[in-house]
Coordinates of C-alpha atoms in Angstrom, one line a residue:
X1 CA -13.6 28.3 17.8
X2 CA -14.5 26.0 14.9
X3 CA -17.8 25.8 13.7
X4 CA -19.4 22.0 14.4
X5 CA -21.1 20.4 11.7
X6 CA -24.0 17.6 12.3
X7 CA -23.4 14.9 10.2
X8 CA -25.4 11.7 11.0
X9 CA -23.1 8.6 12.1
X10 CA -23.5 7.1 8.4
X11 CA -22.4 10.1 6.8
X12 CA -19.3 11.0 8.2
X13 CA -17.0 9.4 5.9
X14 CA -19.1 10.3 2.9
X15 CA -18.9 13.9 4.8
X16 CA -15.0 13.6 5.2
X17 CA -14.4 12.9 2.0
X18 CA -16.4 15.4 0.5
X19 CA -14.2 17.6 2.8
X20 CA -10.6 16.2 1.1
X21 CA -12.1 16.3 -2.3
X22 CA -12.6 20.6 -1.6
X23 CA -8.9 20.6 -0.7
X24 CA -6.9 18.9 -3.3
X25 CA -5.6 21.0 -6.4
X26 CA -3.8 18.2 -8.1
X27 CA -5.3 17.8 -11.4
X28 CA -3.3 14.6 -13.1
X29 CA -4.9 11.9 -11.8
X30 CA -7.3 10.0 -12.9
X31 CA -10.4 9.0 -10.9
X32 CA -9.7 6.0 -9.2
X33 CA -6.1 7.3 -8.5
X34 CA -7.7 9.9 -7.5
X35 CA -9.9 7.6 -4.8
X36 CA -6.8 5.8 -3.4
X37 CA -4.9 9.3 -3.0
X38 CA -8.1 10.3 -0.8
X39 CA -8.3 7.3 1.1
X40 CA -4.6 7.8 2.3
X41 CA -5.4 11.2 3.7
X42 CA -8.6 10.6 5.3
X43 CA -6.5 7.5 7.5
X44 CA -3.9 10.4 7.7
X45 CA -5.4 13.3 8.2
X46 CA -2.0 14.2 6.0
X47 CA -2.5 16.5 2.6
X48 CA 0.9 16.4 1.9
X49 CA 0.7 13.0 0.0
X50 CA -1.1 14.9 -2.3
X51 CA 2.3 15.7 -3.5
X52 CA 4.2 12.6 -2.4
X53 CA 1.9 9.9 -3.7
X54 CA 3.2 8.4 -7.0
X55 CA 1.9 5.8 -9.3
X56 CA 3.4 3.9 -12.4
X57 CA 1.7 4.3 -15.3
X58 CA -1.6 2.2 -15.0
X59 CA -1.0 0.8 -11.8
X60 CA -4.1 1.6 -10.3
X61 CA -6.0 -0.2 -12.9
X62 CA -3.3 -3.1 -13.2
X63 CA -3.6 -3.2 -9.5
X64 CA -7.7 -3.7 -9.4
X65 CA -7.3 -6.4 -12.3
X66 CA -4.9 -8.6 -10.3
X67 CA -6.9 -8.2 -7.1
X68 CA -10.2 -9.4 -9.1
X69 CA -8.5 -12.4 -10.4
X70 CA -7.8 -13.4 -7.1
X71 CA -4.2 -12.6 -6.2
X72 CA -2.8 -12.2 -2.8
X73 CA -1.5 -9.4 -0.6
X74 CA 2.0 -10.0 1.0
X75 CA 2.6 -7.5 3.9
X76 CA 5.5 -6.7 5.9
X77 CA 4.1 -6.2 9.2
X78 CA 1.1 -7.6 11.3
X79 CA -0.1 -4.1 11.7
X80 CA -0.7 -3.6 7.6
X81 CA -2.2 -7.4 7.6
X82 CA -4.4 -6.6 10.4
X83 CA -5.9 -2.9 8.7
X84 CA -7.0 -4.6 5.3
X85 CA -10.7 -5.3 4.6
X86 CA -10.8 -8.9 4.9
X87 CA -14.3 -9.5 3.8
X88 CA -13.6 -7.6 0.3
X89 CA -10.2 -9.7 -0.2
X90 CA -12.0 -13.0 0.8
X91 CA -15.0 -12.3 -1.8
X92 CA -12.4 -11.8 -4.6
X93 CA -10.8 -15.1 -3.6
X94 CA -7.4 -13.5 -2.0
X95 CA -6.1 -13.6 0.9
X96 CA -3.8 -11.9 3.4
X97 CA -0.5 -13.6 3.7
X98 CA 2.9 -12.2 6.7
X99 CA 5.2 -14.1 7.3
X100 CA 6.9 -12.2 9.9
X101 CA 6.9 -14.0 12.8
X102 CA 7.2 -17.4 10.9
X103 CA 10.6 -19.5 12.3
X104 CA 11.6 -20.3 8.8
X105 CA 12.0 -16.6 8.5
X106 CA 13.3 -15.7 11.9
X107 CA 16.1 -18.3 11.0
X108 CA 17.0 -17.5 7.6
X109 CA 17.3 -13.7 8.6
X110 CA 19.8 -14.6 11.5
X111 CA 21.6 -17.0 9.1
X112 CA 22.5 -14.3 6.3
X113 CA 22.5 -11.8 8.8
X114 CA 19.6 -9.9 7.4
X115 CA 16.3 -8.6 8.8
X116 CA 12.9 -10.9 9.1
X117 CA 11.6 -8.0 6.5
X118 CA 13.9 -9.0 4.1
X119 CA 13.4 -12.7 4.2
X120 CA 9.9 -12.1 4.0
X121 CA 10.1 -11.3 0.7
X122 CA 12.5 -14.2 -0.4
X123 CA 9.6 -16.4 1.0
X124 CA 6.8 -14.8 -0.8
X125 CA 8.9 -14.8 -4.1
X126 CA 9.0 -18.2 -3.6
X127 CA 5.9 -18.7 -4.0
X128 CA 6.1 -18.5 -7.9
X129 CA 3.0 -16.8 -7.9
X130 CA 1.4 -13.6 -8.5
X131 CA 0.9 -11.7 -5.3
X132 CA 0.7 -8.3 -4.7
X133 CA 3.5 -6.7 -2.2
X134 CA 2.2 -4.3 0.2
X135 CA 5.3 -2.4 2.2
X136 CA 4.5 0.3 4.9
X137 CA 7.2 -0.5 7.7
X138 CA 10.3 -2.0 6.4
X139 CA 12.8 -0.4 3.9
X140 CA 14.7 -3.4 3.9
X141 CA 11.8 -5.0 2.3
X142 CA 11.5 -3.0 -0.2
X143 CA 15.3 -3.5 -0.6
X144 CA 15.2 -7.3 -0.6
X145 CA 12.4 -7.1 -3.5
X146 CA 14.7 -4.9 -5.5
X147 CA 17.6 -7.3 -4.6
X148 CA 15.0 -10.0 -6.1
X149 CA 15.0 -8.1 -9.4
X150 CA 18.0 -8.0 -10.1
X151 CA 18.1 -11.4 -10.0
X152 CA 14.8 -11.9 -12.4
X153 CA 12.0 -11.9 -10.0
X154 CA 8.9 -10.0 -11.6
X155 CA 6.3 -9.1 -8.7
X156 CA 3.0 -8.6 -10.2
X157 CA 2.8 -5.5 -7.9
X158 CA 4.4 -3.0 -5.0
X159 CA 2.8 -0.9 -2.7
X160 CA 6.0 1.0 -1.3
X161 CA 5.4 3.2 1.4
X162 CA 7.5 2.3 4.1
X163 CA 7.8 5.0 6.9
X164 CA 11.3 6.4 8.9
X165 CA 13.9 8.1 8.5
X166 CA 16.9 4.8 8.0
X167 CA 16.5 4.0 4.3
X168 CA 12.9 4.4 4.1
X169 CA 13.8 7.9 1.4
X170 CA 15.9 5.7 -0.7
X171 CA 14.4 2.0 -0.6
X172 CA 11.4 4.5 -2.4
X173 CA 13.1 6.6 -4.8
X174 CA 15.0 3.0 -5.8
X175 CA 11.9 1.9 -6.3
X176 CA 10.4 4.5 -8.5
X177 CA 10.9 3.0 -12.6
X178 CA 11.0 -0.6 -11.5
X179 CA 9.2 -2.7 -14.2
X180 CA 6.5 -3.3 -12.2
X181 CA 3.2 -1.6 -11.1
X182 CA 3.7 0.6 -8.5
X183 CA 2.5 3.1 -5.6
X184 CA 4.8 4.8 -3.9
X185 CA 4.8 7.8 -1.2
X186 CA 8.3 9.4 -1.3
X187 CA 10.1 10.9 1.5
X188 CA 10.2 9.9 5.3
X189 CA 6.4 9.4 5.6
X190 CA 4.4 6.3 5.3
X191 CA 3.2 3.0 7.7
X192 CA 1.2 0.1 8.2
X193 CA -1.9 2.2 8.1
X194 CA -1.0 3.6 5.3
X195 CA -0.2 0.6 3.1
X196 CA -3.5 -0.8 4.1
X197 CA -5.6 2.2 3.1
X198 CA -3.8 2.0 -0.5
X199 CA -5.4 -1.7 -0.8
X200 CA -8.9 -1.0 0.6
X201 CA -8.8 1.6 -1.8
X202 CA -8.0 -0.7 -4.8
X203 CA -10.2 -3.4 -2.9
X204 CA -14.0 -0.9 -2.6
X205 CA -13.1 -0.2 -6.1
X206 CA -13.3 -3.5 -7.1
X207 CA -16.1 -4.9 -5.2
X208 CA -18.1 -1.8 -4.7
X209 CA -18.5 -1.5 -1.4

């Protein structure tokens, strides 16, 4: 039978990640890579995005900057909206933004015959502003923003992490090189949760929690 340990009620996450840190042999990432990669396990319970879990080249750090000047997070479900730290978003000025259930959307999808995922992100682009993308349900979204691309969008960000098995492998691995910051967990596993733990990871970095 497993051993119990006694850890008082303020301590366990400390204790838990203390626990992850002991596990992880991967030895090419810098600290605060390093933080989000532990943040996605401890909401997972999942070491294999130890090997999964990719960044761009300074996306961490690009990712941090942009949140502390303010930008907005664009999710693709309710779920990934609903699991990120408010507070810390609100103090850096940001805010949460889905437009999922919106009827602009819900039309435009059943007009080009498309999912509400996918014209989610044609809204958000159309924003012409910075905002960080943050994709843990749909492929399709991560299709439309590479669709978007193509046609000269620049996202100032993408968390890609989109779980399944239709699509979800290949809207990442397209996704991998694209001329923007990026965090991606390749293969069939992902979610909601996890996209949200990859920006309150970026998010207590910034504001210290």
């Amino acid at each position: 039978m497993k051993k119990m340990e006694l850890v008082p009620p303020d301590q366990i996450e400390k204790r838990s990640f203390e626990i992850i840190r002991e596990h992880l042999t991967r030895d090419d990432l810098s600290n605060a890579e390093m933080q989000v990669l532990m943040r996605v396990i401890h909401t997972t319970a999942d070491f294999d995005y130890e090997k999964t879990l990719v960044f761009s080249d300074g996306a961490v750090e690009q990712m941090k900057r942009l949140l502390a000047q303010g930008v907005d997070i664009v999710t693709d479900t309710s779920m990934a909206a609903a699991g990120i730290h408010k507070r810390s978003l609100t103090r850096l000025g940001g805010k949460v933004l889905n437009f999922l259930q919106d009827e602009d959307v819900a039309a435009e999808a059943k007009r080009q015959g498309t999912t509400r995922s996918w014209a989610c992100m044609k809204k958000a682009a159309a924003l012409r502003r910075p905002v960080i993308f943050a994709i843990g349900n749909a492929p399709t979204a991560l299709l439309a923003l590479e669709d978007l691309m193509q046609q000269g969008y620049h996202p100032a960000a993408i968390i890609g992490v989109p779980v399944g098995f239709v699509n979800a492998e290949a809207s990442k691995e397209r996704l991998l090189g694209a001329p923007c910051p990026y965090i991606v967990a390749r293969g069939r596993k992902g979610g909601s949760n996890v996209a949200a733990a990859i920006v309150n990871a970026l998010l207590y970095q910034v504001t210290d929690r």
